[in-house]
Amino acid sequence: MSAELDRFFASLPEVARGRLPTTPAGLIAFRFVSEDGPSTWFVTLDGGRVRVDRHGHDPDCVVETRPDTFERLVAGADHTLAMLFRGVVSVEGDLPLFLVFRRLLPIRADSAGSVAAEPTAEILPGGGHDGIGLHDTTGIFYGNMFMISNRNGDVETEPVTPLGLFFLDTRFLSTWRLSLDGEKLTELSIEDVCSFESRFALVPGQPTYYVQATTSILRHRSVGETFEEAVTLINYAAEPVRYAVRLDVGADFAEVQEIRDGLRRAREVSTTIDDSSLRLHYRRRTLHRETVVSASEPARVDERGFTFTVSVDSHSTWTVRLRVLTLVRDLSRRDLRERLRSSTHRSRAEAGREIDQIAAAVPELRAEHGPLSEAYRRSVLDLAALYHQGLNYRDRLPATGLPWSMTLLGRESLVSSLQVLPFLPHRAVSTLRILALSQGARIDPFRGEQPGRIVQESRYGESAAFADTPDAADYSAADTTPLFVILLDEYERWTGDAELVRRYEFEARAAIAWLDEYADPVGDGYVWSTRRQRPGGLVNESWRNSVESICFRDGRLATFPQAICELQGYAYDARLRAARMARLFWNDPAYADRLERAAAALRDRFNRDFWLPERGYYALALQSDGQRVDALASNVGHLLWSGIVEPEHAERLAGHLLGPALFSGWGVRTLASTEGQYNPLGHHTGAIWPADNSLIVWGLRRYGFRQEAARIARALLEAGQHFQGALPAYFAGYDRATTRVPVPHHATDSPYAPSAGAPLLLLRALLGLEPREDHLVIDAGVPEDMGHIELLDIRGRWGYIDALGRGRPFRDQPRA
């Protein structure tokens, strides 16, 4: 044991003062293994205090590693999650205790290239996606595992094609191709049984052969802890038939981010055949990924798959059951999931029942408007399924979307939790818990981590493990931190759960401190977005994070840093909400007064510096030289939601949001069609994001614009009909009069939690639902052609209540 580590542990009781929340609490055993023998330190976390001992028993969490590895962590050269994913540290038991322990590490860190001595694979241009859009595919998902295939169930992919079996952000199957006597199969039908199960009815050959086909093939697949598929042949011929059934199998172990960004990493994959199973391996030093494929029937197994030679009697069947294991091993060959005693496993039947129970517990909707009813049903089911176990923090974690975002994304989890509070309040609890646990504690430029900052992204892939990218814990978002405070307050306003607000007082105060101390590098009182370099290119730190999205009307790009307008609105709202919580629950009226003064000063300053009187809207951003970035974008709608807009400016903003430059007829574009960077296919420069639109609708209702809010809500619900009620992350911003139908984007997440949450927030806005102390205000604004809307058994601090909205012609209403 090194003297450096002895000093570190001995200093912890003093270091801990003011740096720890009161929960969680428990005993951590740190076991260090070296050539000199084992050594153990016991650290007790209890109510924000620390006790250190050399002896203990029954620890809640056991951390095992080498002394030199832990010294790197203490020195700031590595990150806890990257070490765990890389297999150089083992954590058994209650992982959240180890995450809280991070707050005791020295504040200065730089984990860039934390394993620089490791060999890195060459990143090559992948040439972009090969033309297969996700709307041409079919997929199932369960937690962090998902399978996306062509419509006949096959996976035939190049490295940048978004098809395959994925787990923990890694593609474990890149080839899964079934053929019969050398012929490809053609689908007759696809049945989506539920989010994690589907069935295919197929015939061999081309569609023109249907009438002659005497053989049918059924594929019944599901994902859970494993991927399983049953393939059944049915012979309708008058005589027995001999078949050669071939299953081609391959794995490239590509990361989902590489595929999304059109990149390609050269990997050496080895194959072994073991007891009639096919094993595909990828290793990088301590990291070992393995795909194991087995079959229930005898087969000839080669390095590229399985061949089954079978005879099927007339009007008889033959079935083979295929099973795929996805293993993430460390040097001891233990699977990552085996090292976490807190991990809980659910069978697919249990998961199905859980989804059904969640869906049954939401308020009952009775609506004459078909698109609303369809969107409500689909959204609830998708949101009930969009969770993942991750490394298990006892509760399941919110997942964001299929296929690019089946992991924790801070902004998207916060927004979707806000959208669905009246319907699925537990999503907010899960979101707040994991974001509180992973809140920034160090100053690490590589990850954008700063004390109090809320994480944006946490992934499990190879790049995260070896710090090729900061994805194990990436804090490069300027909006997640104020949104955390906003969600905590809004949750209490709906539920009356004061205990949760008290539990996260430490984290909420730290978030406000981040706004005060770190968010303003320019020193003028605004929240600034800096430039971040990612493998896919430069990004900013707002929800519209592509670098071209923050632009001038003439198409010029803004320079960095950027004070993006909605960030200021979020900061204003967060301070007011924190003031409310401080006064009502934290017994700190002086702190509340200070926050309210800061919010008022920000609002005055913002309306002075950002308002463009000659244009009638707020600047999209400020540059550090004070120049106003004057493009017209949907961001101004978020300002209405935050309440930072002066009432005399609101009507002009509403006019722009519903004007032809921003409103396409299907929704509000991210960038107006009059701007130099506008492109209806640009995902941040003209596309329509349902989540963005739902916040705009909420903001319009806040300022009294019922008719305008209803017009956007109706358009978006009508667009959803063309996506079977499941709005994608975004779709193209073409004029409705031009395309007649909403144009899907090439490859975007669907389901996507903030888009699934959008119809629920639209419903809240249409009914005018707003919690006021122990009452629910209902102030419906339903357009006449949407008919009656009833929402029954709305849960909240008031118990249960029903809401009714009758479709009526709009009349002029007083504005807020």
Short mmCIF file of N, CA, C and O in Angstrom, two decimals, residues 361-404:
data_model
loop_
_atom_site.label_atom_id
_atom_site.label_comp_id
_atom_site.label_asym_id
_atom_site.label_seq_id
_atom_site.Cartn_x
_atom_site.Cartn_y
_atom_site.Cartn_z
N ALA A 361 -52.02 2.46 -15.09
CA ALA A 361 -52.10 3.39 -13.97
C ALA A 361 -52.21 4.84 -14.39
O ALA A 361 -52.44 5.71 -13.54
N VAL A 362 -52.04 5.15 -15.67
CA VAL A 362 -52.13 6.55 -16.11
C VAL A 362 -53.58 6.98 -16.14
O VAL A 362 -54.50 6.15 -16.19
N PRO A 363 -53.84 8.29 -16.12
CA PRO A 363 -55.23 8.75 -16.24
C PRO A 363 -55.89 8.23 -17.51
O PRO A 363 -55.24 8.07 -18.56
N GLU A 364 -57.17 7.96 -17.41
CA GLU A 364 -57.91 7.45 -18.57
C GLU A 364 -58.31 8.62 -19.47
O GLU A 364 -58.88 9.61 -19.02
N LEU A 365 -57.99 8.47 -20.77
CA LEU A 365 -58.34 9.50 -21.74
C LEU A 365 -59.55 9.06 -22.55
O LEU A 365 -59.58 7.95 -23.09
N ARG A 366 -60.55 9.95 -22.63
CA ARG A 366 -61.69 9.75 -23.53
C ARG A 366 -61.74 10.97 -24.45
O ARG A 366 -61.97 12.09 -23.99
N ALA A 367 -61.46 10.74 -25.71
CA ALA A 367 -61.35 11.86 -26.64
C ALA A 367 -62.03 11.52 -27.96
O ALA A 367 -61.91 10.39 -28.46
N GLU A 368 -62.73 12.49 -28.51
CA GLU A 368 -63.34 12.32 -29.83
C GLU A 368 -62.32 12.49 -30.95
O GLU A 368 -62.56 12.06 -32.07
N HIS A 369 -61.20 13.09 -30.64
CA HIS A 369 -60.17 13.35 -31.64
C HIS A 369 -59.27 12.13 -31.77
O HIS A 369 -58.47 11.82 -30.88
N GLY A 370 -59.38 11.40 -32.87
CA GLY A 370 -58.65 10.16 -33.06
C GLY A 370 -57.15 10.28 -32.95
O GLY A 370 -56.50 9.46 -32.28
N PRO A 371 -56.53 11.28 -33.59
CA PRO A 371 -55.07 11.39 -33.48
C PRO A 371 -54.58 11.56 -32.05
O PRO A 371 -53.52 11.05 -31.69
N LEU A 372 -55.34 12.27 -31.21
CA LEU A 372 -54.94 12.43 -29.81
C LEU A 372 -55.02 11.10 -29.08
O LEU A 372 -54.11 10.73 -28.33
N SER A 373 -56.11 10.36 -29.27
CA SER A 373 -56.26 9.06 -28.60
C SER A 373 -55.16 8.10 -29.01
O SER A 373 -54.58 7.41 -28.16
N GLU A 374 -54.85 8.06 -30.31
CA GLU A 374 -53.81 7.16 -30.81
C GLU A 374 -52.44 7.55 -30.23
O GLU A 374 -51.67 6.69 -29.78
N ALA A 375 -52.14 8.84 -30.25
CA ALA A 375 -50.84 9.30 -29.74
C ALA A 375 -50.72 9.04 -28.25
O ALA A 375 -49.64 8.68 -27.76
N TYR A 376 -51.80 9.23 -27.50
CA TYR A 376 -51.76 9.02 -26.05
C TYR A 376 -51.45 7.56 -25.73
O TYR A 376 -50.57 7.25 -24.92
N ARG A 377 -52.16 6.66 -26.38
CA ARG A 377 -51.94 5.23 -26.12
C ARG A 377 -50.51 4.83 -26.46
O ARG A 377 -49.82 4.17 -25.66
N ARG A 378 -50.04 5.23 -27.63
CA ARG A 378 -48.70 4.83 -28.06
C ARG A 378 -47.61 5.47 -27.19
O ARG A 378 -46.62 4.82 -26.83
N SER A 379 -47.80 6.72 -26.82
CA SER A 379 -46.80 7.40 -26.01
C SER A 379 -46.65 6.73 -24.65
O SER A 379 -45.52 6.54 -24.16
N VAL A 380 -47.76 6.40 -24.03
CA VAL A 380 -47.70 5.77 -22.71
C VAL A 380 -46.96 4.44 -22.79
O VAL A 380 -46.10 4.13 -21.94
N LEU A 381 -47.25 3.62 -23.80
CA LEU A 381 -46.59 2.33 -23.94
C LEU A 381 -45.10 2.50 -24.20
O LEU A 381 -44.26 1.78 -23.63
N ASP A 382 -44.74 3.43 -25.06
CA ASP A 382 -43.32 3.65 -25.37
C ASP A 382 -42.57 4.14 -24.14
O ASP A 382 -41.46 3.68 -23.84
N LEU A 383 -43.15 5.09 -23.41
CA LEU A 383 -42.48 5.62 -22.23
C LEU A 383 -42.36 4.57 -21.13
O LEU A 383 -41.37 4.55 -20.39
N ALA A 384 -43.36 3.71 -21.02
CA ALA A 384 -43.28 2.63 -20.03
C ALA A 384 -42.16 1.66 -20.35
O ALA A 384 -41.57 1.06 -19.44
N ALA A 385 -41.84 1.51 -21.64
CA ALA A 385 -40.80 0.58 -22.05
C ALA A 385 -39.42 1.22 -22.12
O ALA A 385 -38.40 0.52 -22.06
N LEU A 386 -39.34 2.55 -22.23
CA LEU A 386 -38.06 3.23 -22.42
C LEU A 386 -37.33 3.42 -21.09
O LEU A 386 -37.19 4.51 -20.56
N TYR A 387 -36.87 2.31 -20.57
CA TYR A 387 -36.00 2.27 -19.40
C TYR A 387 -34.89 1.27 -19.69
O TYR A 387 -35.04 0.40 -20.55
N HIS A 388 -33.79 1.36 -18.96
CA HIS A 388 -32.77 0.35 -19.08
C HIS A 388 -32.14 0.11 -17.72
O HIS A 388 -32.17 0.96 -16.84
N GLN A 389 -31.58 -1.09 -17.57
CA GLN A 389 -31.00 -1.46 -16.29
C GLN A 389 -29.63 -0.83 -16.12
O GLN A 389 -29.19 -0.57 -15.01
N GLY A 390 -28.94 -0.57 -17.22
CA GLY A 390 -27.61 -0.03 -17.14
C GLY A 390 -26.73 -0.93 -16.29
O GLY A 390 -26.76 -2.15 -16.42
N LEU A 391 -25.96 -0.34 -15.42
CA LEU A 391 -25.17 -1.11 -14.46
C LEU A 391 -25.93 -1.29 -13.17
O LEU A 391 -25.38 -1.78 -12.19
N ASN A 392 -27.14 -0.87 -13.17
CA ASN A 392 -28.11 -1.01 -12.09
C ASN A 392 -27.80 -0.11 -10.91
O ASN A 392 -26.81 -0.27 -10.21
N TYR A 393 -28.69 0.83 -10.72
CA TYR A 393 -28.67 1.71 -9.55
C TYR A 393 -29.93 1.41 -8.72
O TYR A 393 -30.60 2.29 -8.23
N ARG A 394 -30.25 0.13 -8.62
CA ARG A 394 -31.45 -0.41 -7.99
C ARG A 394 -32.70 -0.08 -8.82
O ARG A 394 -33.42 -0.98 -9.22
N ASP A 395 -32.98 1.19 -9.06
CA ASP A 395 -34.07 1.53 -9.95
C ASP A 395 -33.59 1.40 -11.40
O ASP A 395 -32.41 1.58 -11.69
N ARG A 396 -34.54 1.13 -12.29
CA ARG A 396 -34.20 1.20 -13.71
C ARG A 396 -33.96 2.66 -14.08
O ARG A 396 -34.51 3.58 -13.49
N LEU A 397 -33.15 2.87 -15.10
CA LEU A 397 -32.79 4.21 -15.53
C LEU A 397 -33.58 4.59 -16.77
O LEU A 397 -33.89 3.74 -17.61
N PRO A 398 -33.91 5.87 -16.92
CA PRO A 398 -34.62 6.28 -18.13
C PRO A 398 -33.71 6.15 -19.35
O PRO A 398 -32.54 6.53 -19.34
N ALA A 399 -34.23 5.56 -20.41
CA ALA A 399 -33.55 5.50 -21.70
C ALA A 399 -34.21 6.51 -22.62
O ALA A 399 -35.35 6.94 -22.39
N THR A 400 -33.51 6.88 -23.68
CA THR A 400 -33.99 8.00 -24.50
C THR A 400 -34.60 7.55 -25.81
O THR A 400 -35.72 7.97 -26.13
N GLY A 401 -33.92 6.74 -26.61
CA GLY A 401 -34.51 6.45 -27.91
C GLY A 401 -33.78 5.35 -28.66
O GLY A 401 -32.63 5.03 -28.39
N LEU A 402 -34.50 4.80 -29.63
CA LEU A 402 -34.00 3.70 -30.46
C LEU A 402 -33.68 4.23 -31.85
O LEU A 402 -34.54 4.86 -32.48
N PRO A 403 -32.45 4.03 -32.38
CA PRO A 403 -31.37 3.20 -31.85
C PRO A 403 -30.22 3.97 -31.21
O PRO A 403 -29.37 3.39 -30.55
N TRP A 404 -30.16 5.27 -31.42
CA TRP A 404 -28.94 6.01 -31.08
C TRP A 404 -28.82 6.35 -29.61
O TRP A 404 -27.73 6.69 -29.15
#
